[in-house]
PDB file of C-alpha atoms in Angstrom:
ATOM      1  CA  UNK A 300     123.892  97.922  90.117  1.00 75.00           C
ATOM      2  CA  UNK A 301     126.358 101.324  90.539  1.00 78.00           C
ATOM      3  CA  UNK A 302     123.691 103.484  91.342  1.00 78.00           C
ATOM      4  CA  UNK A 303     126.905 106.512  91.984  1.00 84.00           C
ATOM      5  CA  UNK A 304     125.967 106.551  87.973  1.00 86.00           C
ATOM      6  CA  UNK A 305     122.277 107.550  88.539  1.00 88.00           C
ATOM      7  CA  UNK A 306     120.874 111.170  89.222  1.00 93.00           C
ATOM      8  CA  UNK A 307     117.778 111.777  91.187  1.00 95.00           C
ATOM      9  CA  UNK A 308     115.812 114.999  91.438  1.00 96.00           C
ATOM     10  CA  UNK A 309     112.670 116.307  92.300  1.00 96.00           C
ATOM     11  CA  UNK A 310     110.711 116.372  88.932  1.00 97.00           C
ATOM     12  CA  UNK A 311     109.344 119.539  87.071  1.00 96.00           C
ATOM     13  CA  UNK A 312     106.373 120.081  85.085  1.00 97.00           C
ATOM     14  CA  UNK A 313     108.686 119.326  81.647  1.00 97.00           C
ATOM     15  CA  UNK A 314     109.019 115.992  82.624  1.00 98.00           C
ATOM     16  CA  UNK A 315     105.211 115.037  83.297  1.00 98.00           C
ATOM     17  CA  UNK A 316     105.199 113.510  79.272  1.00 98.00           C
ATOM     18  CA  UNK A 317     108.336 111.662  79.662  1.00 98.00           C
ATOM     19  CA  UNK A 318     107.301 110.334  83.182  1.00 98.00           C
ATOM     20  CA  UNK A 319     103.737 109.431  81.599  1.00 98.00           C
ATOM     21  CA  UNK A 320     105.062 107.801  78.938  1.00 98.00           C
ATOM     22  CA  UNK A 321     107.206 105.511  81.422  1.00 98.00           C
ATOM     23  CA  UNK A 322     104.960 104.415  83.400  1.00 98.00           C
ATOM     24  CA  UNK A 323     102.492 103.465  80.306  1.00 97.00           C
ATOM     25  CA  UNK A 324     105.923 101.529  79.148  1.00 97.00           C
ATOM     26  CA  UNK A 325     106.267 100.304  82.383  1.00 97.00           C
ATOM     27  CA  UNK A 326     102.491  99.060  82.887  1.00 96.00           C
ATOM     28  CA  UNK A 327     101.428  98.796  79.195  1.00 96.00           C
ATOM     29  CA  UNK A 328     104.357  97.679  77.705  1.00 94.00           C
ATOM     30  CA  UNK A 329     104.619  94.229  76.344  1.00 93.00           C
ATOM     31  CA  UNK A 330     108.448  93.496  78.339  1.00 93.00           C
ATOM     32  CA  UNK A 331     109.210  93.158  82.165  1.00 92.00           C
ATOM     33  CA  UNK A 332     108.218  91.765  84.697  1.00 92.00           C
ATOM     34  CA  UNK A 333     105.281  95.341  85.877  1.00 92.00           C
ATOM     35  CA  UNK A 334     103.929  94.899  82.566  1.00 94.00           C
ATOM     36  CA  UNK A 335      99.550  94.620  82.944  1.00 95.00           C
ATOM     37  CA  UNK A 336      99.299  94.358  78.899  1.00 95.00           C
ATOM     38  CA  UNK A 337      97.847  90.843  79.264  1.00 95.00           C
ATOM     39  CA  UNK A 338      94.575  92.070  82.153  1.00 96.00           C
ATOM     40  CA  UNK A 339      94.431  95.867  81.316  1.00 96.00           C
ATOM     41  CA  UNK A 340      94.050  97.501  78.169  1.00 95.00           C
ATOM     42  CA  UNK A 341      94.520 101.735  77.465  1.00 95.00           C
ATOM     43  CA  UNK A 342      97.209 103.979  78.810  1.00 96.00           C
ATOM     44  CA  UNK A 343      97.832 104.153  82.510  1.00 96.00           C
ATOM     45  CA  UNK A 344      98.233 107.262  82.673  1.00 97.00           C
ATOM     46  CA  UNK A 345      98.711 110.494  81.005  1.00 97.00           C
ATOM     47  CA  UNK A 346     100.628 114.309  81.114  1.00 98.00           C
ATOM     48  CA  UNK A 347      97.405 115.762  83.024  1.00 97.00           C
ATOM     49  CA  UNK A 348      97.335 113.504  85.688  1.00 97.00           C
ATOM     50  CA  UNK A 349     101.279 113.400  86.446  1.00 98.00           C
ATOM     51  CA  UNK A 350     100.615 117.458  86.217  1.00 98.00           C
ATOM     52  CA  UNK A 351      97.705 117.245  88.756  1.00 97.00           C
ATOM     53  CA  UNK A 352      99.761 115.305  90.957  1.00 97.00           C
ATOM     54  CA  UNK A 353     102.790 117.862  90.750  1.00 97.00           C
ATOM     55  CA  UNK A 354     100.686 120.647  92.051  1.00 96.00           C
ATOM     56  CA  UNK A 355      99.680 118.697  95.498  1.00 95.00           C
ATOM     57  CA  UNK A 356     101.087 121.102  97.785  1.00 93.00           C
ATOM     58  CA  UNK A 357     102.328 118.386 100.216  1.00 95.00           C
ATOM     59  CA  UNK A 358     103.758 115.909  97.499  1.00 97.00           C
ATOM     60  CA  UNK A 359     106.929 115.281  95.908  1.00 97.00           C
ATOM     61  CA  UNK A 360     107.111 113.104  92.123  1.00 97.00           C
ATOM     62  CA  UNK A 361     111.125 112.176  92.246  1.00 98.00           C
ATOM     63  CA  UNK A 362     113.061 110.923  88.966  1.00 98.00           C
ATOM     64  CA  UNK A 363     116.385 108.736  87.998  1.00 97.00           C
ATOM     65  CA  UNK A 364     118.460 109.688  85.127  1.00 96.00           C
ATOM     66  CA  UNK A 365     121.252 107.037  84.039  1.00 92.00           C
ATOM     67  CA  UNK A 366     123.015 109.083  81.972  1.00 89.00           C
ATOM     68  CA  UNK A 367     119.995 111.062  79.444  1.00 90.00           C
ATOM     69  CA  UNK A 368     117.293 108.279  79.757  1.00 94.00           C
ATOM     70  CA  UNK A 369     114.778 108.072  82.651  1.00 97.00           C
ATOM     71  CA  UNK A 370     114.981 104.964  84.251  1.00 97.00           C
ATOM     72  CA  UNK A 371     112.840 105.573  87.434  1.00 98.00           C
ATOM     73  CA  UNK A 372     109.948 107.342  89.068  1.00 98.00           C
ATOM     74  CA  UNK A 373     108.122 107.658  92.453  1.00 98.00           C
ATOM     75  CA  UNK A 374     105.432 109.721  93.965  1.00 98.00           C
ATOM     76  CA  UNK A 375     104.887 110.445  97.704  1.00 98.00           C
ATOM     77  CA  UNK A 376     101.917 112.334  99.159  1.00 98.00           C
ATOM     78  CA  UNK A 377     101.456 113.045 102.454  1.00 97.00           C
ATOM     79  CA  UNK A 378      97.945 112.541 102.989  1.00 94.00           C
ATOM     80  CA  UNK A 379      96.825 113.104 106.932  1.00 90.00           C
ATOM     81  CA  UNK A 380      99.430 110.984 109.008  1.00 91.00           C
ATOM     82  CA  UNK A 381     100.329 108.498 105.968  1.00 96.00           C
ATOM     83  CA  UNK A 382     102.321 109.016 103.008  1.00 97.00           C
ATOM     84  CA  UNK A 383     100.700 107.918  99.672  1.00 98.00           C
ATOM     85  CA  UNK A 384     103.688 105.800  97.446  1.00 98.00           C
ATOM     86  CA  UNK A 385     102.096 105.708  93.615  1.00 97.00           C
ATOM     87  CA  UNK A 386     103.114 106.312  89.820  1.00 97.00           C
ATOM     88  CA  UNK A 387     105.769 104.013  90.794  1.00 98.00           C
ATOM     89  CA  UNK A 388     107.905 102.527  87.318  1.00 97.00           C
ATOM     90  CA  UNK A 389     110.717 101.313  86.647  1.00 97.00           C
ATOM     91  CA  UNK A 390     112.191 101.199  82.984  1.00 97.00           C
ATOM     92  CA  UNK A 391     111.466  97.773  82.438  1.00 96.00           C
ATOM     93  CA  UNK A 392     115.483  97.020  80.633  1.00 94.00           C
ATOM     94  CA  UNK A 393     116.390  97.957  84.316  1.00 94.00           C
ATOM     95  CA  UNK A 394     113.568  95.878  86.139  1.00 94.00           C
ATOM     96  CA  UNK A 395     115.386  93.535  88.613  1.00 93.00           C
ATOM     97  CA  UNK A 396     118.572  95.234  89.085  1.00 92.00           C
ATOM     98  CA  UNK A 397     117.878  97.027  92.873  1.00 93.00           C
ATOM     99  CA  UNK A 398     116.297 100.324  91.026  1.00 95.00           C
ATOM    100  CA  UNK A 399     113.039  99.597  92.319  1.00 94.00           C
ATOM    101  CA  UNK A 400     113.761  98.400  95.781  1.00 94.00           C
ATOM    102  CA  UNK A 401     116.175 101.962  95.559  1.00 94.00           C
ATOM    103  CA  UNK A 402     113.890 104.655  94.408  1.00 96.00           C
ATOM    104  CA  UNK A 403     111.683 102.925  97.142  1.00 96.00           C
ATOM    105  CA  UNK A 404     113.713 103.383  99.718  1.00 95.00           C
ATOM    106  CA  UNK A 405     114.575 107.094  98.506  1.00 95.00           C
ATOM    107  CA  UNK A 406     110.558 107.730  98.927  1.00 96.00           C
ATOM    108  CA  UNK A 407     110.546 106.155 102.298  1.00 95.00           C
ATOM    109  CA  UNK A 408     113.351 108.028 103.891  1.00 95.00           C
ATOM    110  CA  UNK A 409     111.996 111.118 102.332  1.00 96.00           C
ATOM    111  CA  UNK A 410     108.243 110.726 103.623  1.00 96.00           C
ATOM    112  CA  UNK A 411     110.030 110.039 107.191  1.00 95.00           C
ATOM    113  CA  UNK A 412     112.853 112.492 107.080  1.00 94.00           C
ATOM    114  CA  UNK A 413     110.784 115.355 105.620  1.00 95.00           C
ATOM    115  CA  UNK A 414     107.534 114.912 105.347  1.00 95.00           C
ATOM    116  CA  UNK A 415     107.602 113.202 109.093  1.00 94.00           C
ATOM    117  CA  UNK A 416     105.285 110.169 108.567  1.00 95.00           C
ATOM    118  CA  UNK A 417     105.342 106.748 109.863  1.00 95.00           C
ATOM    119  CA  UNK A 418     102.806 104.995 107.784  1.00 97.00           C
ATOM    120  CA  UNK A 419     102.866 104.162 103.905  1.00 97.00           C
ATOM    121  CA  UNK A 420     100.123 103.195 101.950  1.00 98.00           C
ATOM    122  CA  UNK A 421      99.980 102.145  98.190  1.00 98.00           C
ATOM    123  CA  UNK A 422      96.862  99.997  96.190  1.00 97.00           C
ATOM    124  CA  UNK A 423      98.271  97.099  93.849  1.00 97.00           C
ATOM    125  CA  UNK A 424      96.005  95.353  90.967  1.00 97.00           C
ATOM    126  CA  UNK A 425      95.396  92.413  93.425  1.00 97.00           C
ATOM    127  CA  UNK A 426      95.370  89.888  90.267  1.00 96.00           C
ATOM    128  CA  UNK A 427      99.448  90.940  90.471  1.00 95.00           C
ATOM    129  CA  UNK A 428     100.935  88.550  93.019  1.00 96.00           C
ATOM    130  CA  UNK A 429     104.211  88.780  92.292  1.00 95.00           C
ATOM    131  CA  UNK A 430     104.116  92.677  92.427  1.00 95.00           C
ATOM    132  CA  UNK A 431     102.420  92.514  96.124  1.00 97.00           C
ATOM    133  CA  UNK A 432     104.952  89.663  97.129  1.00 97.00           C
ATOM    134  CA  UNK A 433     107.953  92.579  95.744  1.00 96.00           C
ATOM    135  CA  UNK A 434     106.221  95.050  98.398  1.00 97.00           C
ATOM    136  CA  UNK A 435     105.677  92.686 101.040  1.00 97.00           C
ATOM    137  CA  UNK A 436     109.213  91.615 101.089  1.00 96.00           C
ATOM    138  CA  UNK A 437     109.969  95.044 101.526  1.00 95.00           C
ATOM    139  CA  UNK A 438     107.515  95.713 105.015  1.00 96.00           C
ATOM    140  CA  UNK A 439     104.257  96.100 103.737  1.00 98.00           C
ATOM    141  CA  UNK A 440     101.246  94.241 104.350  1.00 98.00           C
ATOM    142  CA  UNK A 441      97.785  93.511 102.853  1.00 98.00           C
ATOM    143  CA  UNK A 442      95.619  95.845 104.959  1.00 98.00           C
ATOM    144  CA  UNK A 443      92.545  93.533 103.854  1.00 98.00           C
ATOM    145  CA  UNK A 444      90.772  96.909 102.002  1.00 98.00           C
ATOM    146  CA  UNK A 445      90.039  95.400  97.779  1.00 98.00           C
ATOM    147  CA  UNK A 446      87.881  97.514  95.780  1.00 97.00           C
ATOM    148  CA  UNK A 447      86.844  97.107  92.212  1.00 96.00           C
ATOM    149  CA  UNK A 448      90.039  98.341  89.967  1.00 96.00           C
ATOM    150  CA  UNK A 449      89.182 101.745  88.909  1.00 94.00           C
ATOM    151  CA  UNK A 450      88.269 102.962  85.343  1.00 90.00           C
ATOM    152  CA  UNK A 451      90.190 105.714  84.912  1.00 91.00           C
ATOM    153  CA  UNK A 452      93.611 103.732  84.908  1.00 93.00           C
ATOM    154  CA  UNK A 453      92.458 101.468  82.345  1.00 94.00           C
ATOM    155  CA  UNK A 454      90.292  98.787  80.680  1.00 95.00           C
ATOM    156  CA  UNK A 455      89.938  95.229  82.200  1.00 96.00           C
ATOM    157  CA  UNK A 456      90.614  92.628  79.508  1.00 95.00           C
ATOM    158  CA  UNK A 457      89.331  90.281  82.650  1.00 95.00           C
ATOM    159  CA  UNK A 458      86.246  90.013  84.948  1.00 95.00           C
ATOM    160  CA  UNK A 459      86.428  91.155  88.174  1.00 96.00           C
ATOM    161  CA  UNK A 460      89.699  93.030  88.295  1.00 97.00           C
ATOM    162  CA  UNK A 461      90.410  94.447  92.037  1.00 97.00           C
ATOM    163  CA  UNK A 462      92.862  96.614  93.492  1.00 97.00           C
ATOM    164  CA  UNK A 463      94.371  95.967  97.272  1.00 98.00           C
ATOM    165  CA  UNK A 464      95.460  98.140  99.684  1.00 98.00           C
ATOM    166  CA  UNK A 465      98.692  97.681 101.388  1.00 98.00           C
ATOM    167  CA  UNK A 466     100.355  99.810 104.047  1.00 98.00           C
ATOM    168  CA  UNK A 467     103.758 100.079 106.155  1.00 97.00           C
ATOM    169  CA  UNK A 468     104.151 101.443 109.410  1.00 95.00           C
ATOM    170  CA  UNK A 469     107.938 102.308 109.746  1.00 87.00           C
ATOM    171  CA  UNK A 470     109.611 102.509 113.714  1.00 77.00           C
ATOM    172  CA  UNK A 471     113.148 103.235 113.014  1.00 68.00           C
ATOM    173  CA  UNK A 472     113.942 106.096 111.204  1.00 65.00           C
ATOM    174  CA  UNK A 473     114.737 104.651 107.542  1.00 62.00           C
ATOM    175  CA  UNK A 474     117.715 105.905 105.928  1.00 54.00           C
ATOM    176  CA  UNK A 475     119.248 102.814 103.229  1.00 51.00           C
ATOM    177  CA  UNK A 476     120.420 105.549 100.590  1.00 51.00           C
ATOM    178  CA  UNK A 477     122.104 108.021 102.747  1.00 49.00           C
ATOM    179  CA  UNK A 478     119.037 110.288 102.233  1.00 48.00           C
ATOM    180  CA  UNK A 479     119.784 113.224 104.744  1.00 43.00           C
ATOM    181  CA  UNK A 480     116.981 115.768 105.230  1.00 41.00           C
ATOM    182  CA  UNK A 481     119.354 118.473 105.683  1.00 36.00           C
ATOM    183  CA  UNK A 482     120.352 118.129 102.309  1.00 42.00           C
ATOM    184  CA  UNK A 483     116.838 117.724 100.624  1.00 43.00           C
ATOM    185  CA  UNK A 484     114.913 120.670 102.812  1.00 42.00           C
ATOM    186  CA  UNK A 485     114.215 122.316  99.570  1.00 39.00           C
ATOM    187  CA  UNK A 486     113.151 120.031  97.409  1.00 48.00           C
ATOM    188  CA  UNK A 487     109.805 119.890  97.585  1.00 50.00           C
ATOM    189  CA  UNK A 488     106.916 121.774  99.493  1.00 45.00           C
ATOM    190  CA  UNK A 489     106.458 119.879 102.207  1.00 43.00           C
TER     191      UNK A 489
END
């Protein structure tokens, strides 16, 4: 995919509906390959939360435009000496095009170049294989840490629904989308 056609910013408070509503496409949707529709029932997410998240001082929510329609979001926290990756969608006629493993990258070479972390940690349903087999071809690993999948992102249409932790601990400073932090310094408060 041309991704010279996409434009990514650091996302305002107007765009916490449209991001919401993405990732509850993304998640809840019935197309693509993210979609949860057939193990969790309800909205993912919602405005609030996506605002909630904007005001952590020492986060950053980043968006892709193709053209007028958002394709793409990602969230990066730094919490302590890790950087939290979550709210992480894809526009599910785009799913398996490079977007995802892109905007990934973009968060990565952000929490290194800016928000000077080494470690990345994210929590996956763990009944989604194929999405933890996406992030583990990508560096990270199972860090063995499954708790019960919490109730505020949904209903469980099955028993026993889990989340898993995963993290990545990154040597070599990442850079795949010629992400320069001279040219980001401002972009979020970090």
């Amino acid at each position: 995919m041309d991704f010279s056609t996409f434009r990514l910013e650091k996302a305002g408070y107007h765009q916490a509906q449209a991001i919401s509503d993405l990732i509850n496409q993304t998640y809840r949707g019935e197309i693509g390959w993210t979609t949860e529709a057939a193990i969790i029932q309800g909205d993912r997410t919602d405005r609030l939360e996506i605002e909630t998240a904007m005001r952590h001082s020492d986060a950053c929510f980043f968006v892709a435009y193709q053209a007028f329609m958002l394709v793409s979001c990602i969230y990066v926290a730094k919490e302590k000496e890790q950087a939290y990756i979550g709210f992480f969608s894809v526009h599910p006629s785009l799913q398996q095009q490079g977007v995802g493993k892109y905007m990934l990258e973009y968060a990565e070479a952000f929490a290194y170049n800016i928000m000077q972390v080494r470690n990345f940690s994210m929590f996956v349903v763990s009944q989604r294989p194929e999405l933890i087999a996406f992030y583990q071809r990508r560096g990270y690993r199972l860090t063995g840490q499954v708790k019960a999948y919490p109730s505020h992102l949904g209903i469980p249409k099955v028993a026993n629904l889990t989340i898993d932790y995963l993290e990545k601990v990154v040597k070599v400073e990442p850079d795949p989308c010629g992400y320069h932090s001279a040219n980001h310094k401002e972009t979020c408060r970090v």
